[in-house]
Amino acid sequence: MDAMDWALLRELQDDARLSFSELSRRVHLSPPAVAERVRRLEETGVIRGYHAHVDLAKAGRTVLGLIRMSCYGPTCVLRDDKVATWPEVLEINRVTGDTCCVLKVAAVSMEAFAEVTDRLGSYGTPSSTMILATPLDWQPIAPPPRLQSDRQ
């Protein structure tokens, strides 16, 4: 990825609804060149999709928490694709340490959160942590810092 790809990503992360015409104006590249670069970023999987950033509380999901799972073997959460379809489950992350995975869950109430925790009990031992506030809920990806050898 070159500097122009990063410029395109910066603009699209700011507003993914920009037209190729507006995007080209912002990065100083022709619309056909912008379209080609964006398509290439999509085809190579750098851009995986375009999504609305939803305010969970305003969408009725006021209870947010992380559930750590201690589960291994055939009954592991990671082996059952159905868990990923539960509407409360926002993320499933495989992790290191004494737990297998961590799920980010958004529920409409404490009772609904407890039901998710109970359902997860059939996979192993769940342990939850409530999220009280989210000072940083999303941040755009930026180019990685240059390596020391690149600077010389």
GROMACS .gro file of C-alpha atoms in nm:
model
  152
    1MET     CA    1   0.000   0.000   0.000
    2ASP     CA    2   0.129   0.342  -0.092
    3ALA     CA    3   0.054   0.692   0.037
    4MET     CA    4  -0.239   0.733  -0.204
    5ASP     CA    5  -0.403   0.413  -0.080
    6TRP     CA    6  -0.371   0.545   0.275
    7ALA     CA    7  -0.517   0.880   0.172
    8LEU     CA    8  -0.816   0.700   0.020
    9LEU     CA    9  -0.860   0.486   0.331
   10ARG     CA   10  -0.844   0.794   0.555
   11GLU     CA   11  -1.122   0.964   0.356
   12LEU     CA   12  -1.339   0.651   0.330
   13GLN     CA   13  -1.306   0.582   0.703
   14ASP     CA   14  -1.419   0.938   0.765
   15ASP     CA   15  -1.716   0.903   0.528
   16ALA     CA   16  -1.767   0.577   0.338
   17ARG     CA   17  -2.056   0.733   0.145
   18LEU     CA   18  -1.832   0.966  -0.056
   19SER     CA   19  -1.877   0.947  -0.430
   20PHE     CA   20  -1.573   0.868  -0.644
   21SER     CA   21  -1.599   1.224  -0.775
   22GLU     CA   22  -1.579   1.379  -0.426
   23LEU     CA   23  -1.314   1.130  -0.320
   24SER     CA   24  -1.104   1.220  -0.624
   25ARG     CA   25  -1.133   1.590  -0.540
   26ARG     CA   26  -1.014   1.527  -0.185
   27VAL     CA   27  -0.711   1.315  -0.277
   28HIS     CA   28  -0.626   1.499  -0.602
   29LEU     CA   29  -0.661   1.199  -0.832
   30SER     CA   30  -0.893   1.140  -1.128
   31PRO     CA   31  -1.226   0.965  -1.061
   32PRO     CA   32  -1.134   0.661  -1.278
   33ALA     CA   33  -0.803   0.623  -1.092
   34VAL     CA   34  -0.982   0.653  -0.757
   35ALA     CA   35  -1.240   0.394  -0.863
   36GLU     CA   36  -0.965   0.154  -0.973
   37ARG     CA   37  -0.770   0.194  -0.649
   38VAL     CA   38  -1.082   0.151  -0.432
   39ARG     CA   39  -1.182  -0.161  -0.627
   40ARG     CA   40  -0.828  -0.299  -0.581
   41LEU     CA   41  -0.845  -0.230  -0.206
   42GLU     CA   42  -1.179  -0.415  -0.197
   43GLU     CA   43  -1.057  -0.709  -0.407
   44THR     CA   44  -0.744  -0.759  -0.195
   45GLY     CA   45  -0.953  -0.750   0.122
   46VAL     CA   46  -0.805  -0.433   0.268
   47ILE     CA   47  -1.155  -0.285   0.254
   48ARG     CA   48  -1.385  -0.560   0.382
   49GLY     CA   49  -1.711  -0.368   0.367
   50TYR     CA   50  -1.898  -0.049   0.438
   51HIS     CA   51  -2.104  -0.023   0.754
   52ALA     CA   52  -2.317   0.217   0.953
   53HIS     CA   53  -2.165   0.301   1.292
   54VAL     CA   54  -2.461   0.243   1.527
   55ASP     CA   55  -2.506   0.400   1.871
   56LEU     CA   56  -2.591   0.088   2.072
   57ALA     CA   57  -2.777   0.273   2.350
   58LYS     CA   58  -2.995   0.462   2.102
   59ALA     CA   59  -3.065   0.131   1.928
   60GLY     CA   60  -3.194  -0.014   2.256
   61ARG     CA   61  -2.882  -0.212   2.352
   62THR     CA   62  -2.804  -0.041   2.682
   63VAL     CA   63  -2.621  -0.327   2.854
   64LEU     CA   64  -2.274  -0.388   2.717
   65GLY     CA   65  -2.027  -0.641   2.849
   66LEU     CA   66  -1.742  -0.876   2.779
   67ILE     CA   67  -1.780  -1.245   2.848
   68ARG     CA   68  -1.464  -1.452   2.887
   69MET     CA   69  -1.511  -1.819   2.811
   70SER     CA   70  -1.310  -2.106   2.952
   71CYS     CA   71  -1.396  -2.376   2.702
   72TYR     CA   72  -1.186  -2.620   2.508
   73GLY     CA   73  -1.243  -2.921   2.290
   74PRO     CA   74  -1.558  -3.023   2.106
   75THR     CA   75  -1.795  -2.801   2.305
   76CYS     CA   76  -1.589  -2.483   2.259
   77VAL     CA   77  -1.773  -2.165   2.150
   78LEU     CA   78  -1.522  -2.132   1.865
   79ARG     CA   79  -1.643  -2.464   1.719
   80ASP     CA   80  -2.012  -2.366   1.704
   81ASP     CA   81  -2.101  -2.119   1.427
   82LYS     CA   82  -2.448  -2.066   1.580
   83VAL     CA   83  -2.312  -1.849   1.863
   84ALA     CA   84  -2.201  -1.590   1.607
   85THR     CA   85  -2.563  -1.559   1.490
   86TRP     CA   86  -2.699  -1.465   1.833
   87PRO     CA   87  -2.822  -1.105   1.800
   88GLU     CA   88  -2.656  -0.997   2.126
   89VAL     CA   89  -2.308  -1.114   2.021
   90LEU     CA   90  -2.113  -0.833   1.851
   91GLU     CA   91  -1.766  -0.990   1.847
   92ILE     CA   92  -1.595  -1.317   1.924
   93ASN     CA   93  -1.221  -1.295   1.983
   94ARG     CA   94  -0.989  -1.592   2.032
   95VAL     CA   95  -0.740  -1.495   2.299
   96THR     CA   96  -0.436  -1.618   2.485
   97GLY     CA   97  -0.417  -1.683   2.856
   98ASP     CA   98  -0.644  -1.880   3.082
   99THR     CA   99  -0.955  -1.824   2.869
  100CYS     CA  100  -1.036  -1.947   2.523
  101CYS     CA  101  -1.223  -1.649   2.384
  102VAL     CA  102  -1.386  -1.319   2.472
  103LEU     CA  103  -1.727  -1.219   2.342
  104LYS     CA  104  -1.849  -0.862   2.324
  105VAL     CA  105  -2.221  -0.867   2.400
  106ALA     CA  106  -2.484  -0.592   2.376
  107ALA     CA  107  -2.821  -0.667   2.535
  108VAL     CA  108  -3.145  -0.477   2.590
  109SER     CA  109  -3.146  -0.544   2.966
  110MET     CA  110  -2.954  -0.710   3.247
  111GLU     CA  111  -3.198  -1.000   3.224
  112ALA     CA  112  -3.119  -1.045   2.855
  113PHE     CA  113  -2.746  -1.027   2.931
  114ALA     CA  114  -2.790  -1.294   3.200
  115GLU     CA  115  -2.975  -1.515   2.949
  116VAL     CA  116  -2.681  -1.494   2.708
  117THR     CA  117  -2.443  -1.585   2.991
  118ASP     CA  118  -2.666  -1.879   3.083
  119ARG     CA  119  -2.678  -2.002   2.721
  120LEU     CA  120  -2.298  -1.984   2.706
  121GLY     CA  121  -2.278  -2.208   3.013
  122SER     CA  122  -2.337  -2.512   2.793
  123TYR     CA  123  -2.003  -2.440   2.618
  124GLY     CA  124  -1.787  -2.394   2.926
  125THR     CA  125  -1.744  -2.147   3.209
  126PRO     CA  126  -1.844  -1.788   3.131
  127SER     CA  127  -1.714  -1.493   3.331
  128SER     CA  128  -1.850  -1.147   3.256
  129THR     CA  129  -1.730  -0.790   3.290
  130MET     CA  130  -1.970  -0.502   3.242
  131ILE     CA  131  -1.861  -0.208   3.027
  132LEU     CA  132  -1.943   0.112   3.214
  133ALA     CA  133  -1.821   0.362   2.955
  134THR     CA  134  -1.640   0.358   2.624
  135PRO     CA  135  -1.411   0.661   2.592
  136LEU     CA  136  -1.287   0.532   2.253
  137ASP     CA  137  -1.536   0.316   2.065
  138TRP     CA  138  -1.376   0.332   1.722
  139GLN     CA  139  -1.067   0.472   1.562
  140PRO     CA  140  -0.969   0.476   1.196
  141ILE     CA  141  -0.669   0.271   1.094
  142ALA     CA  142  -0.366   0.479   1.000
  143PRO     CA  143  -0.044   0.387   0.823
  144PRO     CA  144   0.195   0.202   1.053
  145PRO     CA  145   0.492   0.401   1.178
  146ARG     CA  146   0.789   0.369   0.950
  147LEU     CA  147   1.049   0.124   1.058
  148GLN     CA  148   1.380   0.268   1.175
  149SER     CA  149   1.555   0.115   0.873
  150ASP     CA  150   1.313   0.298   0.638
  151ARG     CA  151   1.414   0.634   0.786
  152GLN     CA  152   1.782   0.593   0.708
   0.00000   0.00000   0.00000
